[in-house]
Amino acid sequence: MTKSINIAKLEARFQAKVDAEQKIEPKDWMPEAYRKTLIRQISQHAHSEVVGMLPEGNWILRAPSLRRKVALLAKVQDEAGHGLYLYSAAETLGINRDELFEQLLTGKAKYSSIFNYPTQTWADIGTVGWLVDGAAIMNQVMLTRTSYGPYARAMVRICKEESFHQRQGYEILLALSQGTEEQRKMLQDAVNRWWWPSLMMFGPSDAESTHSAQSMAWKIKRKSNDQLRQEFVDATVRQAEYLGVTLPDPDLKWNEERGHYDFGKINWDEFWAVVKGRGPCNKNRLKTRRKAHENGAWVREAAMAHAEKRAARQKEEGIA
Amino acid sequence: MDQAAALLDYVLRLADSNLVLGQRLAECCGHAPELELDIALTNISLDLMGQARSLYQYAAELKGNGCTEDDLAYFRTEREFRNPLLVEYPNEDFAYTILRQFLFDAYNQLFYQALENSSDARLAEIARKSIKEIRYHLRFSAEWCIRLGDGTELSRQKMQTALDDLWDYTAELCTPNATDQTLLSTGIAVDLEQLKAPYFERVEEILTKATLRKPDYEPFQQGGKEGSHTEFLGHLLAELQVLQRTYPGAEW
Ligand SMILES: [Fe+2]
Ligand SMILES: [Fe+2]
Ligand SMILES: [Fe+2]
């Protein structure tokens, strides 16, 4: 039997397993392209959690009440935890965290472009929770059923916390909507700035999306970018009405026939510009991550050196 | 000083210490040497902030007139803050962060352990709730002191530099002032004089394990507990209080 026939057989068995809704586990055979796709996607996701700590961390020190400060600090800490679960899930595919970090710090790996926008006011913190965590949840709920076991399981834990984040964000905005004139202005301004970037979080439209078809066949994804985006818009419009804010899209209206909201055209030039590094914060986000990594090098090295010394001492004592 | 004024001053000292140190640790969130450390430092910050809130709530009740925890955290000036100077010292690098933490935790654990026996029921209750967290903080910061002191040559140097600077601020921790004196007779306050010897004993034990040299000067900086602070505190408060001060009366 030739090698290619062998692989064709393995691939068929793999696909049958996926089709039968059985999870693929780390020790199972998988096509090299499936592994690569997952490493790319999971690590992008992990990097997004970690870089996402920065725009929100920007307001921890200035949070307007002790209650809000504690909640925000805990939220950003959750995101660090999400980063850890996801790096661990990626490591089951045969790559380690150092390599993944390297890819992030050299700009080789991407993270969600949304975190390249600045958090200018306190209202941005509520809006990020409501819209950004909200959009992330759409995607992540789908991923709890993804075909790769460790990724799906990480998502189950993460989703619980994300929906809490979204509620927490919405609650910040509710307080602003019931506040002073200045607070209501702050709220509307933040929604104006975050609405379109949030819609872009679902990625290019289906016609433009390069990886989508294969990912659907492998059941890494189960819904298309446009489908998820539509679900997000449908769920969000009513929440905006309840808040008393206007979503900055004159074309946004209910379409009785489709049973969905229609919405305006996304500025894809902006989307691609930010993906390619020309967003307002791309350079600073990476610079900050790099600085933390470099400043921490002596700490990581010392911890390792100490562990080695300790092991050596124990060995000596064992002999003596 | 009468008992009521002294008690308020005392509770604020404890609350301010936690808030200021919690804020310093929160500065590290997203910037720590590795993710696990980021999470651990944030945990300590969250514990301290939680304890600070219980203490401010108690202080607000003592003040009365509808005073809230946020009034006390956001509308007092640097001259009114009562924390010891050590906790306001900046995160010059991770060595400062971890040593500041250790020098404080070692004191704090002895302090809260004693505070469990306070004749003030509310303080005793807060102490009981906090002590488990504080024990964990001390274990964490002491372990990291040893790890970084007895790590590489570079890490030992950095720790020694931080220690030489921060040592000066240990004097104040176990030195009683008028407030302590007033509350000592009624059994509310912890007898700080009693903590001094065990504190320095414990600190020196860990420093030895960390192969660090105890600085050869007597620490002497004082004043935080009376509201006389380093230049660092004003900046910390400016950032912490900015929104409340910019929009007075707004609800968040
Ligand atoms: Fe997130
Ligand atoms: Fe997350
Ligand atoms: Fe989140």
XYZ file of C-alpha atoms and ligand atoms in Angstrom:
575
model
C 0.000 0.000 0.000
C 1.425 3.413 -0.856
C 1.742 6.229 1.624
C -0.846 8.430 -0.078
C -3.491 5.731 0.058
C -2.716 5.311 3.714
C -3.229 9.001 4.373
C -6.409 9.065 2.332
C -7.727 6.274 4.544
C -6.774 8.109 7.727
C -8.344 11.296 6.434
C -11.569 9.502 5.618
C -11.676 7.988 9.087
C -10.942 11.394 10.624
C -13.703 13.072 8.619
C -16.159 10.312 9.516
C -15.416 10.882 13.157
C -15.954 14.625 12.783
C -19.188 14.004 10.886
C -20.378 11.683 13.633
C -19.851 14.548 16.105
C -17.112 12.752 17.994
C -14.422 14.984 19.474
C -10.898 14.839 18.140
C -8.432 14.426 20.999
C -4.688 15.273 21.124
C -3.547 11.678 20.565
C -5.856 11.067 17.605
C -4.517 11.201 14.090
C -5.417 14.476 12.387
C -4.588 16.070 9.040
C -1.596 18.382 9.240
C -3.704 21.252 7.901
C -6.300 20.717 10.652
C -3.562 20.899 13.272
C -2.096 24.037 11.712
C -5.463 25.725 11.435
C -6.216 24.989 15.059
C -2.835 26.201 16.281
C -3.346 29.420 14.358
C -6.889 29.920 15.583
C -6.395 28.928 19.229
C -3.215 30.931 19.607
C -4.820 33.970 17.983
C -7.590 33.564 20.445
C -5.154 33.259 23.378
C -3.214 36.331 22.226
C -6.493 38.247 21.989
C -7.288 37.470 25.607
C -3.866 38.660 26.719
C -3.661 41.777 24.546
C -7.300 42.453 25.426
C -6.187 42.978 29.018
C -4.506 46.231 27.987
C -7.388 48.426 26.792
C -9.464 47.453 29.809
C -6.526 47.588 32.180
C -6.236 51.188 31.047
C -9.117 52.080 33.392
C -8.492 49.897 36.454
C -6.551 52.576 38.277
C -9.156 55.225 37.435
C -12.347 53.217 37.978
C -14.940 55.592 39.442
C -15.931 53.578 42.514
C -14.388 50.844 44.621
C -17.091 48.429 43.528
C -16.366 49.088 39.839
C -12.634 48.882 40.422
C -12.855 45.447 41.993
C -15.197 44.192 39.259
C -12.965 45.461 36.467
C -9.815 44.094 38.060
C -11.482 40.702 38.411
C -12.617 40.839 34.810
C -9.171 41.589 33.455
C -7.834 38.785 35.619
C -10.386 36.434 34.061
C -9.009 37.347 30.652
C -5.520 36.354 31.803
C -7.017 33.042 32.899
C -8.643 32.607 29.482
C -5.265 33.219 27.913
C -3.791 30.453 30.073
C -6.490 27.876 29.229
C -6.123 28.634 25.556
C -2.327 28.458 25.519
C -2.680 25.092 27.239
C -5.181 23.950 24.608
C -2.766 25.052 21.876
C 0.081 23.193 23.594
C -1.814 19.915 23.195
C -1.198 20.360 19.472
C 2.560 20.200 19.885
C 3.694 23.796 20.198
C 4.784 25.515 23.401
C 3.850 28.786 24.995
C 7.267 30.366 24.446
C 7.030 29.803 20.717
C 3.519 31.223 20.671
C 4.607 34.269 22.664
C 7.471 34.758 20.278
C 5.033 34.797 17.369
C 2.929 37.413 19.108
C 5.838 39.649 20.064
C 7.397 39.583 16.618
C 4.061 40.431 15.052
C 3.923 37.137 13.195
C 0.754 36.014 14.958
C -2.389 38.100 14.935
C -4.847 38.911 17.685
C -8.310 40.367 17.478
C -8.151 43.796 15.840
C -10.739 45.195 18.205
C -8.047 45.606 20.842
C -6.229 48.056 18.608
C -8.828 50.684 19.406
C -8.304 52.972 22.408
C -10.468 53.062 25.542
C -10.857 56.815 25.787
C -13.411 57.211 28.571
C -14.941 55.182 31.379
C -17.963 54.545 29.153
C -15.656 52.589 26.869
C -15.224 50.025 29.633
C -18.962 49.394 29.753
C -19.183 49.383 25.982
C -16.321 46.942 25.576
C -18.046 44.594 28.027
C -21.384 44.920 26.287
C -20.358 44.885 22.627
C -16.895 43.328 22.510
C -17.455 40.568 25.050
C -20.943 40.270 23.553
C -19.593 39.693 20.060
C -16.949 37.345 21.412
C -19.636 35.270 23.107
C -21.482 34.684 19.810
C -18.331 33.161 18.429
C -17.337 31.338 21.600
C -20.708 29.709 22.223
C -20.375 28.223 18.765
C -16.861 27.059 19.652
C -18.054 25.090 22.687
C -19.165 22.591 20.027
C -15.982 22.749 17.976
C -14.537 19.407 16.861
C -11.260 19.617 18.792
C -11.876 18.410 22.350
C -9.432 20.550 24.386
C -10.553 23.706 22.559
C -14.241 22.929 23.093
C -13.703 22.267 26.785
C -11.702 25.469 27.279
C -14.572 27.334 25.636
C -17.167 25.962 28.034
C -15.282 27.419 31.000
C -14.596 30.671 29.199
C -18.166 31.230 28.026
C -19.554 31.252 31.537
C -17.230 34.067 32.491
C -17.724 35.981 29.265
C -21.465 36.244 29.699
C -20.825 37.574 33.178
C -18.471 40.160 31.652
C -21.108 41.212 29.185
C -23.710 41.725 31.898
C -21.207 43.638 33.974
C -20.465 45.927 31.014
C -24.124 46.468 30.316
C -24.676 47.337 33.956
C -21.974 50.035 33.766
C -23.826 51.504 30.809
C -27.205 51.326 32.535
C -25.797 53.409 35.369
C -24.521 55.965 32.852
C -27.840 56.036 30.999
C -29.582 56.902 34.270
C -26.910 59.425 35.206
C -26.155 63.038 34.387
C -26.263 64.681 30.974
C -22.466 64.351 30.771
C -22.634 60.644 31.537
C -25.269 60.038 28.869
C -23.117 61.878 26.328
C -20.133 59.791 27.371
C -22.207 56.662 26.813
C -23.448 57.638 23.349
C -19.975 58.697 22.271
C -18.517 55.336 23.295
C -21.226 53.391 21.468
C -20.627 55.524 18.370
C -16.967 54.595 18.383
C -17.273 50.862 19.226
C -20.290 49.774 17.183
C -18.643 49.310 13.802
C -15.396 47.809 15.078
C -17.524 45.309 17.025
C -19.275 44.212 13.833
C -15.868 43.767 12.218
C -14.896 41.320 14.958
C -16.714 38.542 13.097
C -14.208 38.834 10.294
C -14.576 39.381 6.554
C -17.857 38.622 4.854
C -18.348 35.010 3.785
C -17.522 35.774 0.165
C -14.086 37.097 1.200
C -13.262 34.680 3.956
C -10.385 32.409 2.966
C -10.420 29.757 5.671
C -14.129 29.418 6.211
C -15.229 26.519 3.985
C -12.589 24.087 5.213
C -13.134 25.088 8.850
C -16.839 24.404 8.449
C -16.176 20.987 6.932
C -13.889 20.138 9.848
C -16.526 21.519 12.214
C -13.984 23.842 13.775
C -16.563 26.487 12.909
C -20.254 25.790 12.637
C -21.593 29.144 11.558
C -20.309 31.572 8.974
C -18.975 35.033 9.827
C -22.022 36.714 8.307
C -24.421 34.442 10.148
C -22.799 35.215 13.505
C -22.693 38.924 12.722
C -26.405 38.889 11.952
C -27.210 37.083 15.196
C -25.192 39.675 17.078
C -26.983 42.603 15.455
C -30.378 41.020 16.088
C -29.593 40.464 19.757
C -28.039 43.880 20.323
C -30.580 46.285 18.823
C -33.131 45.741 21.570
C -30.477 46.100 24.264
C -29.495 49.438 22.718
C -33.099 50.595 22.752
C -33.399 49.696 26.411
C -30.278 51.749 27.134
C -31.661 54.652 25.165
C -28.663 54.879 22.854
C -28.646 55.203 19.088
C -26.573 52.752 17.092
C -24.631 54.806 14.545
C -26.108 53.241 11.414
C -28.880 55.026 9.474
C -29.559 51.825 7.515
C -30.288 49.753 10.573
C -33.918 48.606 10.453
C -36.070 45.556 10.965
C -36.694 43.530 7.814
C -40.020 41.764 8.230
C -39.419 39.483 5.275
C -36.020 38.234 6.410
C -36.970 38.235 10.051
C -33.695 40.024 10.768
C -32.339 43.529 11.062
C -30.766 44.991 7.949
C -27.649 47.006 8.554
C -25.336 49.300 6.611
C -22.160 48.510 4.775
C -19.093 47.812 6.883
C -15.997 49.836 6.098
C -13.740 46.971 5.065
C -10.908 49.333 4.189
C -10.725 50.252 7.846
C -10.900 46.589 8.828
C -7.972 45.588 6.603
C -5.955 48.640 7.586
C -6.206 47.704 11.272
C -5.468 44.031 10.559
C -2.344 45.135 8.705
C -1.101 47.186 11.630
C -2.487 50.630 10.901
C -5.026 50.843 13.735
C -4.793 53.500 16.414
C -3.063 51.262 18.990
C -1.360 48.398 17.113
C 2.153 49.647 17.738
C 1.573 50.494 21.367
C -0.141 47.250 22.234
C 2.801 45.230 20.935
C 5.296 47.578 22.487
C 3.599 47.186 25.873
C 3.515 43.389 25.617
C 7.154 43.317 24.544
C 8.180 45.585 27.380
C 6.426 43.405 29.956
C 8.098 40.333 28.482
C 11.565 41.894 28.413
C 11.268 43.443 31.864
C 10.195 40.075 33.201
C 13.041 38.085 31.649
C 15.287 38.320 34.724
C 12.420 37.136 36.932
C 11.694 34.075 34.811
C 15.399 33.271 34.592
C 15.856 33.643 38.342
C 12.890 31.402 39.065
C 14.387 28.733 36.843
C 17.856 29.103 38.330
C 16.416 28.839 41.820
C 14.442 25.711 40.976
C 17.613 24.111 39.617
C 19.618 25.037 42.705
C 16.928 23.614 44.907
C 16.752 20.363 42.958
C 20.545 20.034 43.115
C 20.542 20.616 46.877
C 17.851 18.018 47.399
C 19.826 15.534 45.376
C 22.929 16.199 47.442
C 21.012 15.750 50.661
C 19.602 12.522 49.299
C 23.095 11.182 48.688
C 24.435 12.334 52.063
C -7.552 62.530 71.234
C -10.933 61.051 72.135
C -11.768 57.412 71.547
C -14.186 58.026 68.690
C -11.762 60.152 66.711
C -8.968 57.675 67.360
C -11.068 54.726 66.207
C -11.972 56.448 62.952
C -8.335 57.343 62.381
C -7.336 53.740 63.088
C -9.871 52.181 60.729
C -8.912 54.627 57.990
C -5.253 53.739 58.444
C -6.040 50.091 57.802
C -8.352 50.849 54.891
C -5.918 53.289 53.254
C -3.040 50.831 53.583
C -4.996 48.194 51.697
C -6.324 50.540 49.054
C -2.960 52.104 48.293
C -1.138 48.775 48.139
C -4.003 47.249 46.142
C -3.750 50.111 43.665
C 0.011 49.650 43.349
C -0.477 45.952 42.612
C -3.242 46.744 40.134
C -0.667 48.736 38.173
C 1.011 45.407 37.402
C -2.137 43.866 35.938
C -1.379 43.070 32.295
C 2.338 43.827 32.741
C 3.691 41.091 35.025
C 6.684 38.892 34.083
C 4.390 35.966 33.217
C 0.684 35.198 33.115
C 0.655 33.117 36.308
C 2.287 35.965 38.211
C -0.116 38.437 36.677
C -3.006 36.402 38.027
C -1.398 35.947 41.448
C -0.613 39.647 41.929
C -4.116 40.573 40.823
C -5.491 38.095 43.341
C -3.638 39.811 46.145
C -4.798 43.181 44.884
C -8.389 41.941 44.843
C -8.110 40.620 48.405
C -6.674 43.912 49.618
C -9.344 45.931 47.850
C -12.073 43.711 49.278
C -10.696 44.183 52.790
C -10.364 47.918 52.145
C -14.028 48.088 51.237
C -15.129 46.402 54.489
C -12.948 48.819 56.424
C -14.147 51.922 54.560
C -17.731 50.821 55.055
C -17.091 50.576 58.768
C -15.366 53.977 58.781
C -18.288 55.477 56.855
C -20.686 54.188 59.508
C -18.504 55.677 62.230
C -18.599 59.006 60.418
C -22.347 58.852 59.846
C -24.250 61.554 57.941
C -24.652 59.301 54.901
C -20.912 59.031 54.353
C -19.988 56.210 51.921
C -16.935 54.068 51.243
C -16.354 56.029 48.039
C -16.498 59.389 49.824
C -13.620 58.197 51.962
C -11.566 56.699 49.137
C -12.170 59.406 46.545
C -12.599 62.674 48.404
C -9.796 62.713 50.928
C -6.527 64.460 50.080
C -2.985 63.146 50.413
C -2.612 64.845 53.814
C -5.653 62.946 55.044
C -4.466 59.484 53.982
C -3.193 57.432 56.887
C -1.298 54.539 55.286
C 2.330 53.852 56.230
C 4.790 55.088 53.614
C 5.949 51.614 52.568
C 2.785 50.756 50.627
C 2.890 53.868 48.442
C 6.393 53.138 47.145
C 6.259 52.708 43.330
C 6.847 49.518 41.326
C 10.300 50.493 40.146
C 10.726 46.924 38.992
C 9.451 43.518 40.040
C 12.000 43.338 42.867
C 10.440 46.405 44.475
C 6.961 44.996 43.971
C 7.745 41.698 45.641
C 9.884 43.100 48.466
C 7.381 45.815 49.302
C 4.796 43.065 49.457
C 6.884 40.835 51.675
C 7.910 43.595 54.082
C 4.258 44.543 54.418
C 2.782 41.023 54.542
C 5.163 39.932 57.301
C 3.894 42.820 59.409
C 0.303 42.529 58.273
C 0.030 38.878 59.210
C 1.224 39.543 62.773
C -1.023 42.573 62.956
C -4.243 40.934 61.812
C -3.581 37.880 63.907
C -3.504 40.158 66.942
C -6.454 42.209 65.712
C -8.644 39.123 65.944
C -8.572 39.759 69.700
C -9.559 43.402 69.434
C -12.278 44.498 71.856
C -13.920 46.200 68.878
C -16.201 43.456 67.572
C -16.321 44.794 64.028
C -12.542 44.993 63.684
C -12.166 41.531 65.184
C -14.636 40.180 62.651
C -12.876 41.840 59.706
C -9.586 40.435 60.999
C -11.017 36.923 61.183
C -12.232 37.186 57.613
C -8.953 38.608 56.324
C -6.342 36.528 58.082
C -6.518 33.512 55.765
C -5.948 35.709 52.745
C -3.077 37.510 54.431
C -1.368 34.230 55.328
C -1.514 33.267 51.708
C -0.069 36.636 50.644
C 2.843 36.188 53.013
C 3.575 32.691 51.805
C 3.571 33.934 48.214
C 5.734 37.012 48.754
C 8.208 35.216 51.050
C 8.662 32.433 48.502
C 9.287 34.911 45.720
C 11.792 36.808 47.856
C 13.748 33.617 48.333
C 13.438 32.641 44.693
C 14.666 35.987 43.400
C 17.263 36.546 46.119
C 18.709 33.087 45.628
C 18.186 32.983 41.861
C 20.731 34.478 39.494
C 23.430 37.024 40.239
C 21.351 39.675 38.466
C 18.206 38.907 40.404
C 20.105 38.988 43.703
C 21.498 42.421 42.852
C 18.085 43.763 41.945
C 16.569 42.425 45.147
C 19.394 43.893 47.224
C 18.917 47.309 45.608
C 15.201 47.214 46.316
C 15.796 46.074 49.882
C 18.320 48.828 50.548
C 15.683 51.391 49.490
C 12.606 49.891 51.071
C 14.230 48.991 54.371
C 13.924 52.599 55.474
C 10.138 52.339 55.460
C 9.940 49.377 57.837
C 10.483 51.608 60.880
C 6.997 53.017 60.824
C 5.090 49.746 60.689
C 5.554 48.697 64.304
C 5.859 52.170 65.826
C 2.746 53.293 67.703
C 1.498 56.877 67.519
C -1.082 58.841 69.527
C -3.944 56.963 67.922
C -2.533 53.603 68.944
C -1.895 54.891 72.444
C -5.460 56.124 72.843
C -6.967 52.835 71.709
C -4.577 50.579 73.541
C -6.116 51.173 76.971
C -9.542 50.001 75.761
C -8.151 46.932 74.047
C -9.169 48.062 70.576
C -5.717 48.600 69.127
C -3.006 46.022 68.593
C 0.070 46.615 70.729
C 2.569 47.437 67.991
C 5.553 47.373 70.346
C 4.864 43.679 70.819
C 5.090 43.044 67.083
C 8.471 44.643 66.566
C 10.692 41.782 67.673
C 8.791 38.968 65.913
C 8.522 41.129 62.802
C 12.229 41.738 62.393
C 12.985 38.163 63.377
C 10.739 36.833 60.650
C 11.969 39.280 58.056
C 15.591 38.464 58.765
C 14.901 34.753 58.574
C 13.529 35.102 55.050
C 16.266 37.537 53.998
C 18.850 35.000 55.079
C 17.179 32.270 53.065
C 17.103 34.695 50.154
C 20.874 35.302 50.580
C 20.144 39.010 50.971
C 22.101 41.276 53.280
C 20.170 43.186 55.922
C 20.898 46.876 55.243
C 23.375 48.317 57.719
C 21.368 51.392 58.690
C 18.548 51.928 61.151
C 15.336 52.532 59.238
C 13.929 55.935 60.144
C 11.252 57.151 57.693
C 7.961 57.942 59.435
C 4.895 60.082 58.990
C 2.449 58.246 56.747
C 0.185 57.343 59.619
C -0.075 61.049 60.465
C -0.702 62.049 56.854
C 2.806 63.184 55.967
C 3.631 61.263 52.803
C 6.231 60.729 50.103
C 5.839 62.581 46.813
C 4.549 59.358 45.308
C 1.181 59.275 47.021
C -0.276 62.419 45.460
C 0.152 60.978 41.979
C -1.399 57.684 42.946
C -4.424 59.475 44.391
C -4.718 61.863 41.444
C -5.173 58.894 39.171
C -7.391 56.957 41.555
C -9.739 59.863 42.252
C -9.915 61.566 38.871
C -13.424 60.587 37.766
C -15.135 61.282 41.082
C -13.374 64.635 41.288
C -14.172 65.562 37.688
C -17.872 64.723 37.975
C -18.767 65.363 41.604
C -22.145 63.971 42.597
C -22.407 61.566 39.666
C -23.393 57.949 40.322
C -21.377 55.254 38.593
Fe -12.391 38.386 25.773
Fe -11.993 36.249 27.667
Fe -14.308 38.801 28.647
